Amino acid sequence: MRAAALSIAPAVLPAGTVKQIERAKETERILSILHQWGIHTLGQLAALSRDDLAARLGAHAVELWERANGRTERILKLVSPPESFIESFEFENEIETIEPLLFILRRFLHQLATRLNTIYLVAKELRLRITFADKSQYERIFKIPQPTNNEDILFRMLHTHLENFTSKDPIVAIELEAQPSRSVRQQFGLFETALRDTMQLHETLARLVGLLGADRVGTPVLEETHRPDAFRMEPFAWEFGHPEPEIGHPERSRGIPMRNLKGNIAGSLDCAQDEGVNGAVRGCVPLR
């Protein structure tokens, strides 16, 4: 083996670390003296007398001598970088059919499921990104109602969506990302029951959205208006339980419930004066 040369590489130190700069300068000074003595390798430094080195060059030279002899212990810090679950592929030739796309997605799901199973996690969300020949991109996020690593279930979600997918330009690249989470376990109340097959319901709703449109499938929510029977459709929420209101944003208090009245019912309006009133007024009496 080649003897390791005694040298110090120039380091980029953060601003304000005066102590580190001073230690680096002291190390350079000691190494220059050692080079003048003919000490150029770690073996030559380790062969010197510790006491003589301390008497001539000081405590910092002793630290270098201990490192050369393997007597210095430094605890290693275990750092786990954040792991991303992303699979991507660029096609050599532009594709215009769904079959090659599904083949690649099936392979992506197998790789992602294997990696998630290794660390005992499940996929709670899938993000599909498709790149077209004109550099434009299409992105779709799939919320998984019941987090799972089942490849068949996840593939059916993607297949159901891509059955009705059309594009003007051919596809040149595809990317699939999985958001990991721990397995969700929920305890229901005495009179609550879970869905028999959550994923089957999700697939059925996805097919209905493809046939009818996203604005026609969901949960009806009443509009804040005086118009009778006014509502809008919102996508189904798959989160368990009810989220707690955020601090500083208290839940909006509900007003007095209004009753929907069918048909024409005669009524009267009492006001202080008739200015600004549009339409016919049956009666107007002063307020007391």
mmCIF file of C-alpha atoms in Angstrom:
data_model
loop_
_atom_site.group_PDB
_atom_site.id
_atom_site.type_symbol
_atom_site.label_atom_id
_atom_site.label_comp_id
_atom_site.label_asym_id
_atom_site.label_seq_id
_atom_site.Cartn_x
_atom_site.Cartn_y
_atom_site.Cartn_z
ATOM 1 C CA MET A 1 0.000 0.000 0.000
ATOM 2 C CA ARG A 2 1.144 3.530 -0.668
ATOM 3 C CA ALA A 3 1.964 5.556 2.390
ATOM 4 C CA ALA A 4 -0.556 8.261 3.070
ATOM 5 C CA ALA A 5 1.002 11.674 2.570
ATOM 6 C CA LEU A 6 0.748 14.275 5.312
ATOM 7 C CA SER A 7 -1.224 17.153 3.914
ATOM 8 C CA ILE A 8 -4.329 19.137 4.606
ATOM 9 C CA ALA A 9 -6.863 19.978 1.943
ATOM 10 C CA PRO A 10 -8.167 23.535 1.770
ATOM 11 C CA ALA A 11 -11.574 23.574 3.388
ATOM 12 C CA VAL A 12 -14.390 26.027 2.905
ATOM 13 C CA LEU A 13 -15.291 27.068 6.429
ATOM 14 C CA PRO A 14 -18.500 28.834 7.407
ATOM 15 C CA ALA A 15 -18.294 32.520 8.179
ATOM 16 C CA GLY A 16 -17.599 33.336 11.798
ATOM 17 C CA THR A 17 -15.884 30.057 12.729
ATOM 18 C CA VAL A 18 -12.737 31.724 13.972
ATOM 19 C CA LYS A 19 -11.790 28.757 16.130
ATOM 20 C CA GLN A 20 -11.830 26.365 13.200
ATOM 21 C CA ILE A 21 -9.773 28.756 11.107
ATOM 22 C CA GLU A 22 -7.176 29.046 13.857
ATOM 23 C CA ARG A 23 -6.952 25.248 14.199
ATOM 24 C CA ALA A 24 -6.491 24.899 10.448
ATOM 25 C CA LYS A 25 -3.677 27.451 10.483
ATOM 26 C CA GLU A 26 -2.016 25.689 13.428
ATOM 27 C CA THR A 27 -2.230 22.365 11.598
ATOM 28 C CA GLU A 28 -0.623 23.895 8.526
ATOM 29 C CA ARG A 29 2.189 25.311 10.656
ATOM 30 C CA ILE A 30 2.877 21.931 12.297
ATOM 31 C CA LEU A 31 2.798 20.089 8.972
ATOM 32 C CA SER A 32 5.264 22.535 7.449
ATOM 33 C CA ILE A 33 7.652 21.924 10.364
ATOM 34 C CA LEU A 34 7.251 18.153 9.983
ATOM 35 C CA HIS A 35 8.028 18.415 6.277
ATOM 36 C CA GLN A 36 11.232 20.303 7.133
ATOM 37 C CA TRP A 37 12.163 17.425 9.457
ATOM 38 C CA GLY A 38 11.640 14.948 6.629
ATOM 39 C CA ILE A 39 8.335 13.593 7.987
ATOM 40 C CA HIS A 40 6.093 13.076 4.951
ATOM 41 C CA THR A 41 3.957 9.996 5.771
ATOM 42 C CA LEU A 42 1.669 8.863 8.572
ATOM 43 C CA GLY A 43 4.023 5.991 9.379
ATOM 44 C CA GLN A 44 6.918 8.364 9.912
ATOM 45 C CA LEU A 45 4.764 10.557 12.168
ATOM 46 C CA ALA A 46 3.590 7.551 14.214
ATOM 47 C CA ALA A 47 7.203 6.447 14.756
ATOM 48 C CA LEU A 48 8.098 9.676 16.574
ATOM 49 C CA SER A 49 8.181 9.914 20.350
ATOM 50 C CA ARG A 50 4.991 11.315 21.804
ATOM 51 C CA ASP A 51 6.702 13.158 24.653
ATOM 52 C CA ASP A 52 9.352 14.725 22.425
ATOM 53 C CA LEU A 53 6.676 15.818 19.939
ATOM 54 C CA ALA A 54 4.625 17.408 22.728
ATOM 55 C CA ALA A 55 7.646 19.243 24.109
ATOM 56 C CA ARG A 56 8.607 20.731 20.742
ATOM 57 C CA LEU A 57 5.301 21.333 18.908
ATOM 58 C CA GLY A 58 2.639 21.392 21.614
ATOM 59 C CA ALA A 59 -0.686 19.675 22.317
ATOM 60 C CA HIS A 60 -2.064 20.056 18.803
ATOM 61 C CA ALA A 61 0.822 18.015 17.415
ATOM 62 C CA VAL A 62 0.005 15.298 19.958
ATOM 63 C CA GLU A 63 -3.542 15.144 18.584
ATOM 64 C CA LEU A 64 -2.144 14.558 15.094
ATOM 65 C CA TRP A 65 0.195 11.876 16.470
ATOM 66 C CA GLU A 66 -2.733 10.083 18.201
ATOM 67 C CA ARG A 67 -4.724 10.128 14.975
ATOM 68 C CA ALA A 68 -1.801 8.628 13.094
ATOM 69 C CA ASN A 69 -1.528 5.821 15.687
ATOM 70 C CA GLY A 70 -5.290 5.133 15.711
ATOM 71 C CA ARG A 71 -5.786 6.152 19.328
ATOM 72 C CA THR A 72 -8.433 8.780 18.659
ATOM 73 C CA GLU A 73 -12.087 7.713 18.714
ATOM 74 C CA ARG A 74 -14.806 9.771 17.082
ATOM 75 C CA ILE A 75 -18.418 8.699 17.379
ATOM 76 C CA LEU A 76 -20.112 8.474 14.011
ATOM 77 C CA LYS A 77 -23.506 10.092 13.646
ATOM 78 C CA LEU A 78 -26.015 7.963 11.808
ATOM 79 C CA VAL A 79 -27.867 10.121 9.303
ATOM 80 C CA SER A 80 -30.736 8.614 7.330
ATOM 81 C CA PRO A 81 -31.489 10.732 4.259
ATOM 82 C CA PRO A 82 -35.165 11.115 3.397
ATOM 83 C CA GLU A 83 -36.181 8.376 1.004
ATOM 84 C CA SER A 84 -38.302 9.242 -2.001
ATOM 85 C CA PHE A 85 -40.497 6.671 -3.701
ATOM 86 C CA ILE A 86 -40.364 7.854 -7.299
ATOM 87 C CA GLU A 87 -40.094 5.792 -10.471
ATOM 88 C CA SER A 88 -39.654 7.430 -13.879
ATOM 89 C CA PHE A 89 -39.057 6.309 -17.442
ATOM 90 C CA GLU A 90 -38.362 8.064 -20.750
ATOM 91 C CA PHE A 91 -39.549 6.314 -23.898
ATOM 92 C CA GLU A 92 -37.132 5.988 -26.796
ATOM 93 C CA ASN A 93 -40.012 6.420 -29.235
ATOM 94 C CA GLU A 94 -43.141 8.469 -28.722
ATOM 95 C CA ILE A 95 -46.175 6.380 -27.760
ATOM 96 C CA GLU A 96 -49.792 7.052 -28.648
ATOM 97 C CA THR A 97 -51.549 4.018 -27.141
ATOM 98 C CA ILE A 98 -52.308 3.039 -23.571
ATOM 99 C CA GLU A 99 -50.775 -0.460 -23.614
ATOM 100 C CA PRO A 100 -47.080 0.557 -23.273
ATOM 101 C CA LEU A 101 -48.080 3.042 -20.585
ATOM 102 C CA LEU A 102 -49.870 0.397 -18.537
ATOM 103 C CA PHE A 103 -46.951 -2.008 -18.912
ATOM 104 C CA ILE A 104 -44.523 0.541 -17.440
ATOM 105 C CA LEU A 105 -46.944 1.495 -14.660
ATOM 106 C CA ARG A 106 -47.334 -2.142 -13.678
ATOM 107 C CA ARG A 107 -43.572 -2.430 -13.288
ATOM 108 C CA PHE A 108 -43.447 0.829 -11.321
ATOM 109 C CA LEU A 109 -46.070 -0.422 -8.869
ATOM 110 C CA HIS A 110 -44.173 -3.666 -8.315
ATOM 111 C CA GLN A 111 -40.971 -1.791 -7.511
ATOM 112 C CA LEU A 112 -42.693 0.719 -5.228
ATOM 113 C CA ALA A 113 -44.644 -1.978 -3.374
ATOM 114 C CA THR A 114 -41.457 -3.980 -2.806
ATOM 115 C CA ARG A 115 -39.636 -0.971 -1.374
ATOM 116 C CA LEU A 116 -42.561 -0.007 0.870
ATOM 117 C CA ASN A 117 -42.999 -3.539 2.181
ATOM 118 C CA THR A 118 -39.318 -3.631 3.108
ATOM 119 C CA ILE A 119 -39.726 -0.753 5.580
ATOM 120 C CA TYR A 120 -43.271 -1.734 6.677
ATOM 121 C CA LEU A 121 -45.076 1.216 5.096
ATOM 122 C CA VAL A 122 -48.060 1.467 2.761
ATOM 123 C CA ALA A 123 -48.984 3.862 -0.020
ATOM 124 C CA LYS A 124 -51.602 6.451 0.862
ATOM 125 C CA GLU A 125 -51.385 8.521 -2.315
ATOM 126 C CA LEU A 126 -50.151 8.165 -5.889
ATOM 127 C CA ARG A 127 -49.029 11.014 -8.120
ATOM 128 C CA LEU A 128 -48.935 10.345 -11.857
ATOM 129 C CA ARG A 129 -47.085 12.736 -14.143
ATOM 130 C CA ILE A 130 -47.056 12.359 -17.923
ATOM 131 C CA THR A 131 -44.796 14.387 -20.204
ATOM 132 C CA PHE A 132 -45.819 14.990 -23.807
ATOM 133 C CA ALA A 133 -43.800 15.679 -26.938
ATOM 134 C CA ASP A 134 -44.520 19.429 -26.761
ATOM 135 C CA LYS A 135 -42.919 19.548 -23.240
ATOM 136 C CA SER A 136 -46.294 19.993 -21.560
ATOM 137 C CA GLN A 137 -47.176 17.818 -18.573
ATOM 138 C CA TYR A 138 -50.265 16.200 -17.141
ATOM 139 C CA GLU A 139 -50.429 15.477 -13.424
ATOM 140 C CA ARG A 140 -53.022 13.528 -11.479
ATOM 141 C CA ILE A 141 -53.131 12.721 -7.755
ATOM 142 C CA PHE A 142 -54.923 9.561 -6.647
ATOM 143 C CA LYS A 143 -56.130 9.506 -3.054
ATOM 144 C CA ILE A 144 -56.189 5.935 -1.779
ATOM 145 C CA PRO A 145 -59.169 5.517 0.592
ATOM 146 C CA GLN A 146 -57.527 2.620 2.401
ATOM 147 C CA PRO A 147 -53.701 2.768 2.213
ATOM 148 C CA THR A 148 -52.350 -0.428 0.717
ATOM 149 C CA ASN A 149 -49.450 -1.964 -1.207
ATOM 150 C CA ASN A 150 -51.629 -4.333 -3.212
ATOM 151 C CA GLU A 151 -50.375 -4.017 -6.780
ATOM 152 C CA ASP A 152 -53.635 -5.181 -8.361
ATOM 153 C CA ILE A 153 -55.727 -2.630 -6.480
ATOM 154 C CA LEU A 154 -53.375 0.246 -7.256
ATOM 155 C CA PHE A 155 -53.126 -0.798 -10.891
ATOM 156 C CA ARG A 156 -56.915 -0.859 -11.273
ATOM 157 C CA MET A 157 -57.062 2.722 -9.984
ATOM 158 C CA LEU A 158 -54.614 3.880 -12.632
ATOM 159 C CA HIS A 159 -56.186 1.743 -15.360
ATOM 160 C CA THR A 160 -59.688 3.068 -14.656
ATOM 161 C CA HIS A 161 -58.484 6.646 -14.983
ATOM 162 C CA LEU A 162 -56.407 6.084 -18.107
ATOM 163 C CA GLU A 163 -59.250 4.306 -19.923
ATOM 164 C CA ASN A 164 -60.923 7.675 -20.550
ATOM 165 C CA PHE A 165 -57.689 9.683 -20.860
ATOM 166 C CA THR A 166 -56.957 11.405 -24.163
ATOM 167 C CA SER A 167 -54.180 13.744 -25.267
ATOM 168 C CA LYS A 168 -53.378 15.782 -28.355
ATOM 169 C CA ASP A 169 -49.653 14.998 -28.344
ATOM 170 C CA PRO A 170 -47.821 11.675 -27.962
ATOM 171 C CA ILE A 171 -46.221 10.681 -24.657
ATOM 172 C CA VAL A 172 -42.447 10.784 -24.185
ATOM 173 C CA ALA A 173 -41.975 10.251 -20.418
ATOM 174 C CA ILE A 174 -43.858 9.050 -17.354
ATOM 175 C CA GLU A 175 -43.297 9.360 -13.615
ATOM 176 C CA LEU A 176 -45.067 7.731 -10.673
ATOM 177 C CA GLU A 177 -44.577 8.772 -7.046
ATOM 178 C CA ALA A 178 -45.997 7.106 -3.926
ATOM 179 C CA GLN A 179 -46.566 8.924 -0.645
ATOM 180 C CA PRO A 180 -45.843 6.476 2.203
ATOM 181 C CA SER A 181 -47.667 6.214 5.514
ATOM 182 C CA ARG A 182 -48.138 3.728 8.282
ATOM 183 C CA SER A 183 -50.973 1.252 8.166
ATOM 184 C CA VAL A 184 -54.198 2.907 9.359
ATOM 185 C CA ARG A 185 -56.212 1.146 12.003
ATOM 186 C CA GLN A 186 -59.513 2.571 13.139
ATOM 187 C CA GLN A 187 -61.724 1.589 16.037
ATOM 188 C CA PHE A 188 -65.400 2.160 15.353
ATOM 189 C CA GLY A 189 -68.123 2.979 17.819
ATOM 190 C CA LEU A 190 -70.788 0.588 19.005
ATOM 191 C CA PHE A 191 -73.238 1.489 16.244
ATOM 192 C CA GLU A 192 -70.656 2.215 13.513
ATOM 193 C CA THR A 193 -69.536 -0.210 10.847
ATOM 194 C CA ALA A 194 -66.826 -0.115 8.225
ATOM 195 C CA LEU A 195 -67.387 -0.437 4.499
ATOM 196 C CA ARG A 196 -67.292 -3.998 3.290
ATOM 197 C CA ASP A 197 -64.921 -3.167 0.432
ATOM 198 C CA THR A 198 -63.610 0.388 0.417
ATOM 199 C CA MET A 199 -61.522 -0.040 -2.713
ATOM 200 C CA GLN A 200 -64.436 -1.512 -4.663
ATOM 201 C CA LEU A 201 -66.518 1.554 -3.793
ATOM 202 C CA HIS A 202 -63.664 3.805 -4.889
ATOM 203 C CA GLU A 203 -63.358 2.012 -8.230
ATOM 204 C CA THR A 204 -67.105 2.261 -8.806
ATOM 205 C CA LEU A 205 -67.049 5.990 -8.086
ATOM 206 C CA ALA A 206 -64.078 6.436 -10.421
ATOM 207 C CA ARG A 207 -65.994 4.743 -13.227
ATOM 208 C CA LEU A 208 -69.023 6.956 -12.547
ATOM 209 C CA VAL A 209 -66.818 10.048 -12.682
ATOM 210 C CA GLY A 210 -65.472 8.888 -16.031
ATOM 211 C CA LEU A 211 -68.996 8.394 -17.398
ATOM 212 C CA LEU A 212 -70.858 11.347 -15.863
ATOM 213 C CA GLY A 213 -68.168 13.900 -15.055
ATOM 214 C CA ALA A 214 -66.502 15.022 -11.839
ATOM 215 C CA ASP A 215 -69.168 17.676 -11.157
ATOM 216 C CA ARG A 216 -71.944 15.068 -11.055
ATOM 217 C CA VAL A 217 -70.486 12.567 -8.582
ATOM 218 C CA GLY A 218 -69.715 13.345 -4.952
ATOM 219 C CA THR A 219 -71.273 14.566 -1.742
ATOM 220 C CA PRO A 220 -74.004 17.240 -2.007
ATOM 221 C CA VAL A 221 -73.219 20.325 0.065
ATOM 222 C CA LEU A 222 -75.772 23.071 0.658
ATOM 223 C CA GLU A 223 -74.885 26.488 -0.716
ATOM 224 C CA GLU A 224 -74.915 29.541 1.550
ATOM 225 C CA THR A 225 -77.751 31.248 -0.238
ATOM 226 C CA HIS A 226 -81.454 31.919 0.160
ATOM 227 C CA ARG A 227 -82.252 30.076 -3.054
ATOM 228 C CA PRO A 228 -84.227 26.938 -2.268
ATOM 229 C CA ASP A 229 -82.541 23.581 -2.876
ATOM 230 C CA ALA A 230 -79.216 25.189 -3.911
ATOM 231 C CA PHE A 231 -76.275 22.817 -3.497
ATOM 232 C CA ARG A 232 -72.957 21.838 -5.035
ATOM 233 C CA MET A 233 -71.118 18.546 -5.407
ATOM 234 C CA GLU A 234 -67.821 17.962 -3.624
ATOM 235 C CA PRO A 235 -65.528 14.927 -3.969
ATOM 236 C CA PHE A 236 -65.864 12.246 -1.339
ATOM 237 C CA ALA A 237 -63.546 12.614 1.652
ATOM 238 C CA TRP A 238 -61.766 9.415 2.653
ATOM 239 C CA GLU A 239 -60.156 10.688 5.842
ATOM 240 C CA PHE A 240 -61.080 8.870 9.026
ATOM 241 C CA GLY A 241 -62.751 10.885 11.746
ATOM 242 C CA HIS A 242 -63.315 14.627 11.826
ATOM 243 C CA PRO A 243 -60.332 16.988 11.733
ATOM 244 C CA GLU A 244 -60.011 19.282 14.701
ATOM 245 C CA PRO A 245 -60.312 23.035 14.020
ATOM 246 C CA GLU A 246 -56.955 24.771 13.704
ATOM 247 C CA ILE A 247 -55.748 27.089 16.414
ATOM 248 C CA GLY A 248 -56.634 30.654 15.559
ATOM 249 C CA HIS A 249 -59.299 29.542 13.079
ATOM 250 C CA PRO A 250 -62.362 28.627 15.155
ATOM 251 C CA GLU A 251 -65.087 26.689 13.484
ATOM 252 C CA ARG A 252 -67.676 28.969 11.959
ATOM 253 C CA SER A 253 -70.819 29.031 14.010
ATOM 254 C CA ARG A 254 -73.989 28.009 12.271
ATOM 255 C CA GLY A 255 -76.843 30.439 12.083
ATOM 256 C CA ILE A 256 -80.504 29.850 12.727
ATOM 257 C CA PRO A 257 -81.695 27.003 10.489
ATOM 258 C CA MET A 258 -84.097 28.124 7.771
ATOM 259 C CA ARG A 259 -87.036 26.076 6.613
ATOM 260 C CA ASN A 260 -87.633 25.559 2.923
ATOM 261 C CA LEU A 261 -91.179 26.674 2.108
ATOM 262 C CA LYS A 262 -92.728 25.251 -1.024
ATOM 263 C CA GLY A 263 -95.222 27.202 -3.039
ATOM 264 C CA ASN A 264 -96.267 30.871 -2.847
ATOM 265 C CA ILE A 265 -97.041 32.077 0.668
ATOM 266 C CA ALA A 266 -98.347 35.559 1.372
ATOM 267 C CA GLY A 267 -96.145 37.696 3.611
ATOM 268 C CA SER A 268 -95.703 41.253 4.785
ATOM 269 C CA LEU A 269 -92.660 43.486 5.269
ATOM 270 C CA ASP A 270 -92.352 45.883 8.190
ATOM 271 C CA CYS A 271 -89.772 48.635 7.792
ATOM 272 C CA ALA A 272 -88.923 52.050 9.176
ATOM 273 C CA GLN A 273 -89.135 53.834 5.834
ATOM 274 C CA ASP A 274 -89.824 52.917 2.250
ATOM 275 C CA GLU A 275 -86.522 54.191 0.813
ATOM 276 C CA GLY A 276 -84.415 51.607 -0.955
ATOM 277 C CA VAL A 277 -87.162 48.971 -1.004
ATOM 278 C CA ASN A 278 -87.669 47.312 -4.394
ATOM 279 C CA GLY A 279 -90.967 45.716 -5.287
ATOM 280 C CA ALA A 280 -94.418 45.931 -3.841
ATOM 281 C CA VAL A 281 -94.777 46.382 -0.094
ATOM 282 C CA ARG A 282 -97.983 45.223 1.512
ATOM 283 C CA GLY A 283 -97.646 47.326 4.608
ATOM 284 C CA CYS A 284 -95.191 49.674 6.258
ATOM 285 C CA VAL A 285 -95.479 50.708 9.876
ATOM 286 C CA PRO A 286 -92.992 52.728 11.958
ATOM 287 C CA LEU A 287 -90.733 50.795 14.304
ATOM 288 C CA ARG A 288 -91.088 51.504 18.007
#
